[in-house]
Amino acid sequence: MSHDADKISDMVKRVVKAIFCLDGKEVTRETNFREDLIADTLDMVDVIMEVEYQLNALSSGEGVIIIPEELCDKISTVGDLIDAAKKVMGV
């Protein structure tokens, strides 16, 4: 995994921990938003928007980074969100 991929993965996990108040708990690629974190649609919007915000902060300012709806619809685990973030960043 490249350095950029590691940064994205770590960032997504930090965002998930912060939004779901998971201090001290492990978040893995297999963590399921609905089953493990009892996330609803609004929670998912919050997580995705914060990840987009963080991706824009990581980028070199070459436009606004948005995770497309077709990718958002397929996100059920933290790993899915990491993969979507990597895809939009070209990693």
mmCIF file of N, CA and C in Angstrom:
data_model
loop_
_atom_site.group_PDB
_atom_site.id
_atom_site.type_symbol
_atom_site.label_atom_id
_atom_site.label_comp_id
_atom_site.label_asym_id
_atom_site.label_seq_id
_atom_site.Cartn_x
_atom_site.Cartn_y
_atom_site.Cartn_z
ATOM 1 N N MET A 1 0.856 -1.182 0.000
ATOM 2 C CA MET A 1 0.000 0.000 0.000
ATOM 3 C C MET A 1 0.903 1.248 0.000
ATOM 4 N N SER A 2 0.594 2.193 -0.819
ATOM 5 C CA SER A 2 1.408 3.395 -0.916
ATOM 6 C C SER A 2 1.197 4.301 0.295
ATOM 7 N N HIS A 3 2.072 5.267 0.408
ATOM 8 C CA HIS A 3 1.978 6.247 1.501
ATOM 9 C C HIS A 3 0.647 6.989 1.443
ATOM 10 N N ASP A 4 0.246 7.407 0.236
ATOM 11 C CA ASP A 4 -1.031 8.110 0.085
ATOM 12 C C ASP A 4 -2.201 7.224 0.485
ATOM 13 N N ALA A 5 -2.150 5.964 0.111
ATOM 14 C CA ALA A 5 -3.217 5.032 0.470
ATOM 15 C C ALA A 5 -3.291 4.854 1.981
ATOM 16 N N ASP A 6 -2.140 4.782 2.636
ATOM 17 C CA ASP A 6 -2.099 4.674 4.098
ATOM 18 C C ASP A 6 -2.710 5.915 4.748
ATOM 19 N N LYS A 7 -2.363 7.099 4.214
ATOM 20 C CA LYS A 7 -2.891 8.348 4.762
ATOM 21 C C LYS A 7 -4.411 8.390 4.638
ATOM 22 N N ILE A 8 -4.924 7.960 3.497
ATOM 23 C CA ILE A 8 -6.373 7.968 3.278
ATOM 24 C C ILE A 8 -7.053 6.982 4.214
ATOM 25 N N SER A 9 -6.515 5.787 4.330
ATOM 26 C CA SER A 9 -7.091 4.774 5.211
ATOM 27 C C SER A 9 -7.115 5.258 6.662
ATOM 28 N N ASP A 10 -6.007 5.808 7.129
ATOM 29 C CA ASP A 10 -5.932 6.313 8.502
ATOM 30 C C ASP A 10 -6.913 7.460 8.727
ATOM 31 N N MET A 11 -7.020 8.348 7.746
ATOM 32 C CA MET A 11 -7.927 9.489 7.859
ATOM 33 C C MET A 11 -9.379 9.027 7.961
ATOM 34 N N VAL A 12 -9.775 8.085 7.107
ATOM 35 C CA VAL A 12 -11.155 7.592 7.129
ATOM 36 C C VAL A 12 -11.457 6.963 8.489
ATOM 37 N N LYS A 13 -10.542 6.165 8.996
ATOM 38 C CA LYS A 13 -10.753 5.530 10.300
ATOM 39 C C LYS A 13 -10.852 6.572 11.417
ATOM 40 N N ARG A 14 -10.028 7.624 11.343
ATOM 41 C CA ARG A 14 -10.108 8.712 12.336
ATOM 42 C C ARG A 14 -11.466 9.405 12.279
ATOM 43 N N VAL A 15 -11.954 9.665 11.066
ATOM 44 C CA VAL A 15 -13.258 10.322 10.898
ATOM 45 C C VAL A 15 -14.360 9.450 11.489
ATOM 46 N N VAL A 16 -14.333 8.163 11.191
ATOM 47 C CA VAL A 16 -15.356 7.241 11.708
ATOM 48 C C VAL A 16 -15.312 7.224 13.233
ATOM 49 N N LYS A 17 -14.126 7.125 13.802
ATOM 50 C CA LYS A 17 -14.001 7.119 15.268
ATOM 51 C C LYS A 17 -14.548 8.398 15.875
ATOM 52 N N ALA A 18 -14.258 9.528 15.251
ATOM 53 C CA ALA A 18 -14.706 10.815 15.788
ATOM 54 C C ALA A 18 -16.226 10.957 15.694
ATOM 55 N N ILE A 19 -16.791 10.640 14.555
ATOM 56 C CA ILE A 19 -18.232 10.837 14.365
ATOM 57 C C ILE A 19 -19.048 9.879 15.227
ATOM 58 N N PHE A 20 -18.556 8.664 15.408
ATOM 59 C CA PHE A 20 -19.310 7.677 16.192
ATOM 60 C C PHE A 20 -18.797 7.553 17.628
ATOM 61 N N CYS A 21 -17.945 8.501 18.050
ATOM 62 C CA CYS A 21 -17.431 8.531 19.437
ATOM 63 C C CYS A 21 -16.854 7.182 19.850
ATOM 64 N N LEU A 22 -15.896 6.697 19.087
ATOM 65 C CA LEU A 22 -15.321 5.376 19.320
ATOM 66 C C LEU A 22 -13.920 5.443 19.906
ATOM 67 N N ASP A 23 -13.673 6.386 20.783
ATOM 68 C CA ASP A 23 -12.358 6.505 21.396
ATOM 69 C C ASP A 23 -11.968 5.186 22.045
ATOM 70 N N GLY A 24 -10.773 4.720 21.702
ATOM 71 C CA GLY A 24 -10.258 3.501 22.295
ATOM 72 C C GLY A 24 -10.773 2.216 21.663
ATOM 73 N N LYS A 25 -11.702 2.311 20.730
ATOM 74 C CA LYS A 25 -12.220 1.116 20.060
ATOM 75 C C LYS A 25 -11.592 0.997 18.683
ATOM 76 N N GLU A 26 -11.390 -0.241 18.262
ATOM 77 C CA GLU A 26 -10.768 -0.475 16.971
ATOM 78 C C GLU A 26 -11.806 -0.369 15.850
ATOM 79 N N VAL A 27 -11.399 0.286 14.785
ATOM 80 C CA VAL A 27 -12.204 0.360 13.570
ATOM 81 C C VAL A 27 -11.400 -0.338 12.490
ATOM 82 N N THR A 28 -11.999 -1.321 11.835
ATOM 83 C CA THR A 28 -11.314 -2.075 10.789
ATOM 84 C C THR A 28 -12.039 -1.878 9.463
ATOM 85 N N ARG A 29 -11.446 -2.389 8.411
ATOM 86 C CA ARG A 29 -12.096 -2.336 7.091
ATOM 87 C C ARG A 29 -13.424 -3.077 7.115
ATOM 88 N N GLU A 30 -13.545 -4.072 7.983
ATOM 89 C CA GLU A 30 -14.756 -4.884 8.037
ATOM 90 C C GLU A 30 -15.864 -4.274 8.892
ATOM 91 N N THR A 31 -15.573 -3.204 9.616
ATOM 92 C CA THR A 31 -16.591 -2.560 10.451
ATOM 93 C C THR A 31 -17.749 -2.122 9.569
ATOM 94 N N ASN A 32 -18.948 -2.617 9.902
ATOM 95 C CA ASN A 32 -20.144 -2.325 9.111
ATOM 96 C C ASN A 32 -20.879 -1.145 9.737
ATOM 97 N N PHE A 33 -21.164 -0.144 8.910
ATOM 98 C CA PHE A 33 -21.802 1.065 9.431
ATOM 99 C C PHE A 33 -23.160 0.768 10.058
ATOM 100 N N ARG A 34 -24.004 0.036 9.393
ATOM 101 C CA ARG A 34 -25.363 -0.195 9.888
ATOM 102 C C ARG A 34 -25.405 -1.239 11.005
ATOM 103 N N GLU A 35 -24.671 -2.335 10.844
ATOM 104 C CA GLU A 35 -24.741 -3.427 11.824
ATOM 105 C C GLU A 35 -23.891 -3.164 13.062
ATOM 106 N N ASP A 36 -22.666 -2.691 12.868
ATOM 107 C CA ASP A 36 -21.750 -2.503 13.994
ATOM 108 C C ASP A 36 -21.883 -1.134 14.655
ATOM 109 N N LEU A 37 -22.154 -0.114 13.852
ATOM 110 C CA LEU A 37 -22.191 1.254 14.376
ATOM 111 C C LEU A 37 -23.601 1.816 14.464
ATOM 112 N N ILE A 38 -24.595 1.035 14.049
ATOM 113 C CA ILE A 38 -26.009 1.438 14.075
ATOM 114 C C ILE A 38 -26.182 2.809 13.397
ATOM 115 N N ALA A 39 -25.530 2.965 12.234
ATOM 116 C CA ALA A 39 -25.595 4.229 11.505
ATOM 117 C C ALA A 39 -26.892 4.310 10.705
ATOM 118 N N ASP A 40 -27.466 5.509 10.705
ATOM 119 C CA ASP A 40 -28.624 5.749 9.849
ATOM 120 C C ASP A 40 -28.169 6.579 8.652
ATOM 121 N N THR A 41 -29.100 6.956 7.805
ATOM 122 C CA THR A 41 -28.770 7.695 6.592
ATOM 123 C C THR A 41 -28.071 9.014 6.903
ATOM 124 N N LEU A 42 -28.543 9.725 7.912
ATOM 125 C CA LEU A 42 -27.926 11.003 8.279
ATOM 126 C C LEU A 42 -26.493 10.805 8.761
ATOM 127 N N ASP A 43 -26.249 9.743 9.537
ATOM 128 C CA ASP A 43 -24.886 9.433 9.973
ATOM 129 C C ASP A 43 -23.977 9.208 8.768
ATOM 130 N N MET A 44 -24.494 8.488 7.768
ATOM 131 C CA MET A 44 -23.699 8.196 6.578
ATOM 132 C C MET A 44 -23.377 9.480 5.819
ATOM 133 N N VAL A 45 -24.347 10.371 5.716
ATOM 134 C CA VAL A 45 -24.102 11.653 5.049
ATOM 135 C C VAL A 45 -23.022 12.422 5.802
ATOM 136 N N ASP A 46 -23.093 12.452 7.122
ATOM 137 C CA ASP A 46 -22.088 13.143 7.935
ATOM 138 C C ASP A 46 -20.692 12.570 7.701
ATOM 139 N N VAL A 47 -20.589 11.247 7.719
ATOM 140 C CA VAL A 47 -19.284 10.595 7.539
ATOM 141 C C VAL A 47 -18.727 10.902 6.154
ATOM 142 N N ILE A 48 -19.545 10.744 5.139
ATOM 143 C CA ILE A 48 -19.080 10.962 3.771
ATOM 144 C C ILE A 48 -18.684 12.422 3.557
ATOM 145 N N MET A 49 -19.485 13.343 4.076
ATOM 146 C CA MET A 49 -19.148 14.766 3.922
ATOM 147 C C MET A 49 -17.837 15.110 4.626
ATOM 148 N N GLU A 50 -17.611 14.548 5.806
ATOM 149 C CA GLU A 50 -16.361 14.824 6.521
ATOM 150 C C GLU A 50 -15.171 14.206 5.791
ATOM 151 N N VAL A 51 -15.347 13.007 5.255
ATOM 152 C CA VAL A 51 -14.263 12.385 4.484
ATOM 153 C C VAL A 51 -13.961 13.239 3.247
ATOM 154 N N GLU A 52 -14.993 13.722 2.570
ATOM 155 C CA GLU A 52 -14.771 14.601 1.418
ATOM 156 C C GLU A 52 -14.007 15.858 1.831
ATOM 157 N N TYR A 53 -14.405 16.445 2.957
ATOM 158 C CA TYR A 53 -13.715 17.636 3.475
ATOM 159 C C TYR A 53 -12.234 17.338 3.706
ATOM 160 N N GLN A 54 -11.958 16.203 4.346
ATOM 161 C CA GLN A 54 -10.576 15.825 4.634
ATOM 162 C C GLN A 54 -9.801 15.519 3.355
ATOM 163 N N LEU A 55 -10.453 14.896 2.382
ATOM 164 C CA LEU A 55 -9.790 14.615 1.102
ATOM 165 C C LEU A 55 -9.410 15.915 0.403
ATOM 166 N N ASN A 56 -10.296 16.896 0.465
ATOM 167 C CA ASN A 56 -9.998 18.191 -0.138
ATOM 168 C C ASN A 56 -8.814 18.850 0.559
ATOM 169 N N ALA A 57 -8.699 18.664 1.866
ATOM 170 C CA ALA A 57 -7.570 19.208 2.612
ATOM 171 C C ALA A 57 -6.263 18.505 2.222
ATOM 172 N N LEU A 58 -6.344 17.207 1.901
ATOM 173 C CA LEU A 58 -5.160 16.445 1.495
ATOM 174 C C LEU A 58 -4.740 16.735 0.061
ATOM 175 N N SER A 59 -5.684 17.141 -0.776
ATOM 176 C CA SER A 59 -5.392 17.339 -2.200
ATOM 177 C C SER A 59 -4.603 18.624 -2.402
ATOM 178 N N SER A 60 -4.104 18.771 -3.586
ATOM 179 C CA SER A 60 -3.286 19.948 -3.893
ATOM 180 C C SER A 60 -4.125 21.097 -4.446
ATOM 181 N N GLY A 61 -5.417 21.094 -4.154
ATOM 182 C CA GLY A 61 -6.267 22.197 -4.558
ATOM 183 C C GLY A 61 -6.636 22.193 -6.025
ATOM 184 N N GLU A 62 -6.640 21.023 -6.650
ATOM 185 C CA GLU A 62 -6.947 20.912 -8.075
ATOM 186 C C GLU A 62 -8.429 20.664 -8.307
ATOM 187 N N GLY A 63 -9.278 21.386 -7.636
ATOM 188 C CA GLY A 63 -10.711 21.195 -7.784
ATOM 189 C C GLY A 63 -11.304 20.573 -6.544
ATOM 190 N N VAL A 64 -12.614 20.556 -6.497
ATOM 191 C CA VAL A 64 -13.324 20.028 -5.341
ATOM 192 C C VAL A 64 -13.474 18.515 -5.491
ATOM 193 N N ILE A 65 -13.174 17.798 -4.422
ATOM 194 C CA ILE A 65 -13.266 16.337 -4.438
ATOM 195 C C ILE A 65 -14.587 15.918 -3.816
ATOM 196 N N ILE A 66 -15.362 15.165 -4.583
ATOM 197 C CA ILE A 66 -16.661 14.674 -4.139
ATOM 198 C C ILE A 66 -16.721 13.185 -4.445
ATOM 199 N N ILE A 67 -17.207 12.405 -3.483
ATOM 200 C CA ILE A 67 -17.427 10.979 -3.732
ATOM 201 C C ILE A 67 -18.757 10.865 -4.458
ATOM 202 N N PRO A 68 -18.764 10.354 -5.699
ATOM 203 C CA PRO A 68 -19.998 10.292 -6.487
ATOM 204 C C PRO A 68 -21.072 9.430 -5.817
ATOM 205 N N GLU A 69 -22.308 9.791 -6.076
ATOM 206 C CA GLU A 69 -23.443 9.091 -5.473
ATOM 207 C C GLU A 69 -23.424 7.596 -5.749
ATOM 208 N N GLU A 70 -23.003 7.208 -6.957
ATOM 209 C CA GLU A 70 -22.982 5.771 -7.282
ATOM 210 C C GLU A 70 -21.993 5.011 -6.405
ATOM 211 N N LEU A 71 -20.927 5.673 -5.945
ATOM 212 C CA LEU A 71 -20.010 5.035 -4.991
ATOM 213 C C LEU A 71 -20.591 5.072 -3.581
ATOM 214 N N CYS A 72 -21.214 6.189 -3.227
ATOM 215 C CA CYS A 72 -21.811 6.326 -1.893
ATOM 216 C C CYS A 72 -22.869 5.252 -1.652
ATOM 217 N N ASP A 73 -23.645 4.949 -2.681
ATOM 218 C CA ASP A 73 -24.710 3.956 -2.547
ATOM 219 C C ASP A 73 -24.183 2.559 -2.226
ATOM 220 N N LYS A 74 -22.915 2.309 -2.527
ATOM 221 C CA LYS A 74 -22.325 0.976 -2.324
ATOM 222 C C LYS A 74 -21.556 0.860 -1.012
ATOM 223 N N ILE A 75 -21.534 1.919 -0.221
ATOM 224 C CA ILE A 75 -20.744 1.914 1.017
ATOM 225 C C ILE A 75 -21.533 1.271 2.145
ATOM 226 N N SER A 76 -21.029 0.146 2.645
ATOM 227 C CA SER A 76 -21.642 -0.485 3.814
ATOM 228 C C SER A 76 -20.620 -0.734 4.922
ATOM 229 N N THR A 77 -19.341 -0.760 4.553
ATOM 230 C CA THR A 77 -18.289 -0.967 5.550
ATOM 231 C C THR A 77 -17.277 0.170 5.483
ATOM 232 N N VAL A 78 -16.443 0.241 6.506
ATOM 233 C CA VAL A 78 -15.366 1.223 6.513
ATOM 234 C C VAL A 78 -14.442 0.975 5.324
ATOM 235 N N GLY A 79 -14.198 -0.271 4.993
ATOM 236 C CA GLY A 79 -13.368 -0.606 3.832
ATOM 237 C C GLY A 79 -13.951 -0.071 2.530
ATOM 238 N N ASP A 80 -15.282 -0.149 2.403
ATOM 239 C CA ASP A 80 -15.931 0.403 1.205
ATOM 240 C C ASP A 80 -15.683 1.906 1.104
ATOM 241 N N LEU A 81 -15.755 2.598 2.234
ATOM 242 C CA LEU A 81 -15.531 4.046 2.246
ATOM 243 C C LEU A 81 -14.069 4.365 1.942
ATOM 244 N N ILE A 82 -13.158 3.591 2.487
ATOM 245 C CA ILE A 82 -11.737 3.778 2.188
ATOM 246 C C ILE A 82 -11.493 3.593 0.695
ATOM 247 N N ASP A 83 -12.066 2.541 0.117
ATOM 248 C CA ASP A 83 -11.887 2.274 -1.314
ATOM 249 C C ASP A 83 -12.470 3.390 -2.170
ATOM 250 N N ALA A 84 -13.644 3.919 -1.780
ATOM 251 C CA ALA A 84 -14.246 5.022 -2.525
ATOM 252 C C ALA A 84 -13.362 6.259 -2.451
ATOM 253 N N ALA A 85 -12.819 6.535 -1.271
ATOM 254 C CA ALA A 85 -11.940 7.697 -1.098
ATOM 255 C C ALA A 85 -10.682 7.549 -1.945
ATOM 256 N N LYS A 86 -10.112 6.366 -1.942
ATOM 257 C CA LYS A 86 -8.907 6.118 -2.759
ATOM 258 C C LYS A 86 -9.222 6.289 -4.236
ATOM 259 N N LYS A 87 -10.391 5.816 -4.649
ATOM 260 C CA LYS A 87 -10.763 5.895 -6.061
ATOM 261 C C LYS A 87 -10.860 7.353 -6.514
ATOM 262 N N VAL A 88 -11.531 8.185 -5.734
ATOM 263 C CA VAL A 88 -11.675 9.588 -6.160
ATOM 264 C C VAL A 88 -10.341 10.338 -6.087
ATOM 265 N N MET A 89 -9.411 9.844 -5.279
ATOM 266 C CA MET A 89 -8.097 10.476 -5.181
ATOM 267 C C MET A 89 -7.103 9.879 -6.187
ATOM 268 N N GLY A 90 -7.532 8.841 -6.915
ATOM 269 C CA GLY A 90 -6.662 8.231 -7.904
ATOM 270 C C GLY A 90 -5.540 7.419 -7.317
ATOM 271 N N VAL A 91 -5.783 6.849 -6.137
ATOM 272 C CA VAL A 91 -4.759 6.046 -5.445
ATOM 273 C C VAL A 91 -5.070 4.570 -5.640
#
